[in-house]
Amino acid sequence: VYPNSFGTNLVGLLFRRTSYMSGNNTGQPIVPMDSGPDLPAMFDRYKIRVEQELSRSVQSPEGTDPYTLIRYHLGWSDQHGVTAQSAISQGKAMRPTLCLFACEALEEDPERALPAAAALELIHNFSLIHDDIQDQDVERRHQPTVWSI
């Protein structure tokens, strides 16, 4: 059914549910023998490349809105636009990573999907900013929210 073992492992990881085989009267879950790579390690595989694509996507002269706000929200700069010590965002980048995993599972080149993956992360972060505004939250990831500064 799946073109390669990675696709099989990916589907097993993403859709892992306790399943019961017919005729199994013990009520014990059937667990796959090979559960695949550790999930955090899998997500780290694309973190740097997603970050680079995000950075490329929001390049603009320093101090130009809305890019300053985006960089601040992603944790790349402080609220004055000064580049943070760690330019790696604090988010998990789950959505773009899943996009790239899907490409890999279909034996396509994940590099070609990086712009789409970055777009997914930007849309997700927009939804977080919108949620903060709607809920009037003044803090996200231990710093003031974009709308509150």
Coordinates of N, CA and C in Angstrom, one line a residue:
V1 N 0.8 -1.2 0.0 CA 0.0 0.0 0.0 C 0.9 1.3 0.0
Y2 N 1.9 1.3 0.8 CA 2.8 2.5 0.9 C 4.1 2.2 0.1
P3 N 4.6 3.3 -0.6 CA 5.7 3.1 -1.5 C 7.0 2.7 -0.8
N4 N 7.1 3.0 0.5 CA 8.4 2.7 1.2 C 8.2 2.5 2.7
S5 N 9.2 2.0 3.4 CA 9.0 1.8 4.8 C 8.8 3.1 5.6
F6 N 9.4 4.2 5.1 CA 9.2 5.4 5.8 C 7.7 5.8 5.8
G7 N 7.1 5.6 4.7 CA 5.6 6.0 4.6 C 4.9 5.1 5.6
T8 N 5.2 3.9 5.7 CA 4.5 3.0 6.6 C 4.8 3.5 8.1
N9 N 6.0 3.8 8.4 CA 6.3 4.3 9.7 C 5.6 5.6 10.0
L10 N 5.6 6.5 9.0 CA 5.0 7.8 9.2 C 3.5 7.6 9.5
V11 N 2.8 6.8 8.7 CA 1.4 6.6 8.9 C 1.2 6.0 10.3
G12 N 2.0 5.0 10.7 CA 1.9 4.4 12.0 C 2.1 5.5 13.1
L13 N 3.0 6.4 12.9 CA 3.3 7.4 13.9 C 2.1 8.4 14.0
L14 N 1.6 8.9 12.9 CA 0.6 9.9 12.9 C -0.8 9.4 13.2
F15 N -1.0 8.2 12.9 CA -2.4 7.7 13.1 C -2.4 6.5 14.1
R16 N -1.4 6.5 15.0 CA -1.3 5.4 16.0 C -2.5 5.5 16.9
R17 N -3.2 4.4 16.9 CA -4.4 4.3 17.8 C -4.3 2.9 18.4
T18 N -4.9 2.7 19.5 CA -5.0 1.4 20.1 C -5.9 0.6 19.2
S19 N -5.4 -0.5 18.6 CA -6.2 -1.2 17.8 C -6.3 -2.7 18.3
Y20 N -7.4 -3.3 17.9 CA -7.6 -4.7 18.4 C -7.9 -5.5 17.1
M21 N -7.2 -6.6 17.1 CA -7.4 -7.5 15.9 C -8.6 -8.4 16.2
S22 N -9.4 -8.7 15.2 CA -10.5 -9.6 15.4 C -10.0 -10.9 15.9
G23 N -10.7 -11.4 16.8 CA -10.3 -12.7 17.4 C -9.4 -12.5 18.6
N24 N -9.0 -11.3 18.9 CA -8.2 -11.1 20.1 C -9.1 -10.9 21.3
N25 N -9.2 -11.9 22.1 CA -10.2 -11.9 23.2 C -9.5 -11.4 24.5
T26 N -8.2 -11.0 24.5 CA -7.6 -10.6 25.7 C -7.9 -9.2 26.0
G27 N -8.3 -8.4 25.1 CA -8.6 -7.0 25.3 C -7.3 -6.2 25.4
Q28 N -6.1 -6.8 25.1 CA -4.9 -6.1 25.1 C -4.6 -5.5 23.7
P29 N -4.1 -4.3 23.7 CA -3.8 -3.6 22.5 C -2.7 -4.3 21.7
I30 N -2.9 -4.3 20.4 CA -1.8 -4.8 19.5 C -0.9 -3.6 19.2
V31 N 0.4 -3.7 19.6 CA 1.3 -2.6 19.4 C 2.3 -3.1 18.3
P32 N 2.5 -2.2 17.3 CA 3.4 -2.5 16.2 C 4.8 -2.8 16.8
M33 N 5.5 -3.8 16.2 CA 6.9 -4.1 16.6 C 7.8 -2.9 16.4
D34 N 7.8 -2.3 15.2 CA 8.7 -1.2 14.9 C 7.8 0.1 14.9
S35 N 8.0 0.9 16.0 CA 7.2 2.1 16.1 C 7.8 3.3 15.4
G36 N 8.9 3.1 14.7 CA 9.6 4.1 13.9 C 10.4 5.0 14.8
P37 N 11.0 6.1 14.2 CA 11.8 7.0 15.0 C 11.1 7.8 16.0
D38 N 11.8 8.2 17.0 CA 11.3 9.0 18.1 C 10.7 10.3 17.5
L39 N 9.5 10.7 17.9 CA 8.8 11.8 17.3 C 9.6 13.1 17.4
P40 N 10.1 13.5 18.6 CA 10.8 14.8 18.6 C 12.0 14.8 17.7
A41 N 12.7 13.7 17.6 CA 13.9 13.7 16.7 C 13.4 13.8 15.2
M42 N 12.3 13.2 14.9 CA 11.8 13.4 13.5 C 11.5 14.8 13.2
F43 N 10.9 15.5 14.2 CA 10.5 16.9 13.9 C 11.7 17.8 13.9
D44 N 12.8 17.4 14.6 CA 14.0 18.2 14.5 C 14.7 18.2 13.1
R45 N 14.4 17.1 12.4 CA 15.1 16.9 11.1 C 14.9 18.1 10.2
Y46 N 13.7 18.7 10.2 CA 13.4 19.8 9.3 C 13.4 21.2 9.9
K47 N 13.6 21.2 11.2 CA 13.5 22.5 11.9 C 14.3 23.6 11.3
I48 N 15.6 23.4 11.1 CA 16.5 24.4 10.6 C 16.1 24.8 9.2
R49 N 15.7 23.9 8.3 CA 15.3 24.2 6.9 C 14.0 25.0 6.9
V50 N 13.1 24.7 7.8 CA 11.8 25.4 7.9 C 12.1 26.8 8.4
E51 N 13.0 27.0 9.4 CA 13.4 28.3 9.9 C 14.0 29.1 8.8
Q52 N 14.9 28.5 8.0 CA 15.5 29.3 7.0 C 14.5 29.8 5.9
E53 N 13.6 28.9 5.6 CA 12.6 29.3 4.6 C 11.6 30.4 5.2
L54 N 11.3 30.3 6.5 CA 10.5 31.3 7.1 C 11.2 32.6 7.1
S55 N 12.5 32.6 7.4 CA 13.3 33.8 7.4 C 13.4 34.5 6.0
R56 N 13.5 33.6 5.0 CA 13.6 34.1 3.7 C 12.2 34.7 3.3
S57 N 11.1 34.2 3.8 CA 9.8 34.6 3.5 C 9.5 36.0 4.0
V58 N 10.1 36.3 5.2 CA 9.7 37.6 5.8 C 10.9 38.6 5.8
Q59 N 11.8 38.4 4.8 CA 12.9 39.3 4.6 C 12.3 40.7 4.2
S60 N 12.8 41.7 4.8 CA 12.4 43.1 4.5 C 13.4 44.0 5.3
P61 N 13.5 45.2 4.9 CA 14.4 46.1 5.7 C 14.0 46.1 7.1
E62 N 14.9 46.1 8.0 CA 14.6 46.1 9.5 C 13.7 47.3 9.8
G63 N 12.8 47.1 10.7 CA 11.9 48.2 11.2 C 10.7 48.4 10.3
T64 N 10.6 47.6 9.2 CA 9.4 47.7 8.3 C 8.3 46.8 8.8
D65 N 7.1 47.4 9.1 CA 6.0 46.6 9.5 C 5.4 46.0 8.2
P66 N 4.8 44.8 8.2 CA 4.5 44.0 9.4 C 5.6 43.0 9.7
Y67 N 6.7 43.1 9.0 CA 7.8 42.1 9.2 C 8.5 42.2 10.5
T68 N 8.6 43.4 11.1 CA 9.1 43.5 12.5 C 8.2 42.7 13.4
L69 N 6.9 42.9 13.3 CA 6.0 42.2 14.2 C 6.1 40.7 14.0
I70 N 6.2 40.2 12.8 CA 6.3 38.8 12.5 C 7.6 38.2 13.2
R71 N 8.7 38.9 12.9 CA 10.0 38.5 13.6 C 9.9 38.4 15.1
Y72 N 9.2 39.5 15.7 CA 9.0 39.5 17.1 C 8.2 38.3 17.6
H73 N 7.0 38.1 16.9 CA 6.1 37.0 17.3 C 6.8 35.6 17.2
L74 N 7.7 35.4 16.2 CA 8.4 34.2 16.0 C 9.6 34.0 17.0
G75 N 9.9 35.1 17.7 CA 11.0 35.1 18.7 C 12.3 35.4 18.1
W76 N 12.4 35.9 16.9 CA 13.6 36.2 16.2 C 14.2 37.6 16.6
S77 N 13.3 38.5 17.2 CA 13.8 39.8 17.6 C 13.0 40.2 18.9
D78 N 13.5 41.2 19.5 CA 12.7 41.7 20.7 C 11.7 42.7 20.2
Q79 N 10.9 43.3 21.1 CA 9.8 44.2 20.6 C 10.3 45.5 20.0
H80 N 11.6 45.8 20.1 CA 12.2 47.0 19.4 C 12.9 46.6 18.1
G81 N 12.8 45.4 17.7 CA 13.3 44.9 16.4 C 14.8 44.5 16.5
V82 N 15.3 44.4 17.7 CA 16.7 44.0 17.8 C 16.8 42.5 17.7
T83 N 17.6 41.9 16.9 CA 17.7 40.5 16.7 C 18.0 39.8 18.0
A84 N 17.2 38.7 18.3 CA 17.4 38.0 19.5 C 18.7 37.2 19.5
Q85 N 19.2 36.8 20.7 CA 20.4 35.9 20.7 C 20.2 34.6 20.0
S86 N 19.0 34.0 20.2 CA 18.7 32.8 19.4 C 17.7 33.1 18.4
A87 N 18.1 33.0 17.1 CA 17.2 33.3 16.0 C 16.3 32.1 15.6
I88 N 16.3 31.1 16.4 CA 15.4 30.0 16.1 C 14.1 30.2 16.9
S89 N 13.0 30.0 16.2 CA 11.7 30.3 16.8 C 11.4 29.3 17.9
Q90 N 10.5 29.7 18.8 CA 10.2 28.9 19.9 C 9.1 27.9 19.6
G91 N 8.5 28.0 18.4 CA 7.4 27.1 18.1 C 7.9 25.7 17.7
K92 N 7.0 24.7 17.6 CA 7.4 23.3 17.3 C 7.4 23.1 15.8
A93 N 6.8 24.0 15.0 CA 6.8 23.8 13.6 C 6.2 22.5 13.1
M94 N 5.2 22.1 13.8 CA 4.5 20.8 13.6 C 3.9 20.8 12.2
R95 N 3.1 21.8 11.8 CA 2.4 21.8 10.5 C 3.4 21.8 9.3
P96 N 4.4 22.6 9.3 CA 5.3 22.5 8.1 C 6.1 21.2 8.1
T97 N 6.4 20.7 9.3 CA 7.1 19.4 9.3 C 6.2 18.3 8.8
L98 N 4.9 18.3 9.1 CA 4.0 17.3 8.6 C 3.9 17.4 7.1
C99 N 3.9 18.6 6.6 CA 3.9 18.9 5.1 C 5.1 18.2 4.5
L100 N 6.2 18.4 5.1 CA 7.5 17.8 4.5 C 7.5 16.3 4.7
F101 N 7.0 15.8 5.8 CA 6.9 14.4 5.9 C 6.0 13.8 4.8
A102 N 4.9 14.4 4.5 CA 4.0 13.9 3.5 C 4.7 13.8 2.2
C103 N 5.5 14.8 1.8 CA 6.3 14.8 0.6 C 7.3 13.6 0.6
E104 N 7.9 13.4 1.7 CA 8.9 12.3 1.9 C 8.2 11.0 1.8
A105 N 7.0 10.9 2.4 CA 6.3 9.6 2.3 C 5.8 9.3 0.9
L106 N 5.6 10.3 0.1 CA 5.2 10.1 -1.3 C 6.4 10.0 -2.2
E107 N 7.6 10.0 -1.6 CA 8.8 9.9 -2.4 C 9.0 11.1 -3.3
E108 N 8.6 12.3 -2.8 CA 8.9 13.5 -3.5 C 9.9 14.3 -2.7
D109 N 10.5 15.3 -3.4 CA 11.5 16.1 -2.8 C 11.0 17.1 -1.8
P110 N 11.2 17.0 -0.5 CA 10.7 17.9 0.5 C 11.2 19.3 0.3
E111 N 12.4 19.5 -0.3 CA 12.9 20.9 -0.6 C 12.0 21.7 -1.4
R112 N 11.3 21.0 -2.4 CA 10.4 21.7 -3.3 C 9.1 22.2 -2.5
A113 N 8.8 21.6 -1.4 CA 7.6 21.9 -0.6 C 7.9 23.0 0.5
L114 N 9.2 23.4 0.6 CA 9.6 24.3 1.7 C 8.7 25.6 1.7
P115 N 8.5 26.2 0.5 CA 7.7 27.4 0.5 C 6.3 27.2 1.1
A116 N 5.7 26.1 0.7 CA 4.3 25.7 1.2 C 4.4 25.4 2.7
A117 N 5.4 24.8 3.1 CA 5.6 24.5 4.6 C 5.7 25.8 5.4
A118 N 6.5 26.7 4.9 CA 6.7 28.0 5.5 C 5.3 28.7 5.6
A119 N 4.6 28.7 4.5 CA 3.3 29.3 4.4 C 2.3 28.8 5.5
L120 N 2.4 27.4 5.7 CA 1.6 26.8 6.7 C 1.9 27.4 8.1
E121 N 3.2 27.5 8.3 CA 3.6 28.0 9.7 C 3.2 29.5 9.8
L122 N 3.3 30.3 8.8 CA 2.9 31.7 8.9 C 1.4 31.8 9.1
I123 N 0.6 31.0 8.4 CA -0.8 31.0 8.6 C -1.1 30.6 10.1
H124 N -0.5 29.5 10.6 CA -0.7 29.1 11.9 C -0.4 30.2 12.9
N125 N 0.8 30.9 12.7 CA 1.1 32.0 13.6 C 0.2 33.1 13.5
F126 N -0.3 33.4 12.3 CA -1.4 34.5 12.2 C -2.6 34.1 13.1
S127 N -2.9 32.8 13.1 CA -4.1 32.4 13.9 C -3.8 32.5 15.4
L128 N -2.6 32.4 15.8 CA -2.2 32.6 17.2 C -2.3 34.0 17.5
I129 N -1.8 34.9 16.7 CA -1.9 36.4 16.9 C -3.4 36.8 17.0
H130 N -4.2 36.3 16.0 CA -5.6 36.6 16.0 C -6.3 36.1 17.3
D131 N -5.9 34.9 17.7 CA -6.5 34.3 19.0 C -6.1 35.2 20.2
D132 N -4.9 35.7 20.2 CA -4.5 36.5 21.3 C -5.3 37.8 21.3
I133 N -5.6 38.4 20.2 CA -6.4 39.6 20.1 C -7.8 39.3 20.6
Q134 N -8.4 38.2 20.0 CA -9.8 37.9 20.4 C -9.9 37.7 21.9
D135 N -8.9 36.9 22.5 CA -9.0 36.6 23.9 C -8.4 37.7 24.8
Q136 N -7.8 38.7 24.2 CA -7.1 39.8 24.9 C -6.0 39.2 25.8
D137 N -5.3 38.2 25.3 CA -4.2 37.6 26.0 C -3.0 38.6 25.8
V138 N -2.3 38.8 26.9 CA -1.2 39.8 26.9 C 0.2 39.1 26.9
E139 N 0.2 37.7 27.0 CA 1.5 37.0 27.0 C 1.3 35.7 26.2
R140 N 2.4 35.4 25.4 CA 2.5 34.2 24.7 C 4.0 33.8 24.7
R141 N 4.3 32.5 25.0 CA 5.6 32.1 25.0 C 6.5 32.9 25.9
H142 N 6.0 33.3 27.1 CA 6.7 34.1 28.1 C 7.1 35.5 27.6
Q143 N 6.4 36.1 26.7 CA 6.7 37.4 26.3 C 5.4 38.1 25.9
P144 N 5.4 39.5 25.9 CA 4.2 40.2 25.6 C 3.7 39.8 24.2
T145 N 2.4 39.7 24.0 CA 1.8 39.4 22.7 C 2.0 40.6 21.7
V146 N 2.0 40.3 20.4 CA 2.2 41.3 19.4 C 1.2 42.4 19.6
W147 N -0.1 42.2 19.8 CA -1.0 43.2 19.8 C -0.9 44.1 21.1
S148 N -0.2 43.6 22.1 CA -0.2 44.3 23.4 C 1.1 45.2 23.5
I149 N 2.0 45.1 22.5 CA 3.2 46.0 22.6 C 3.0 47.3 21.9

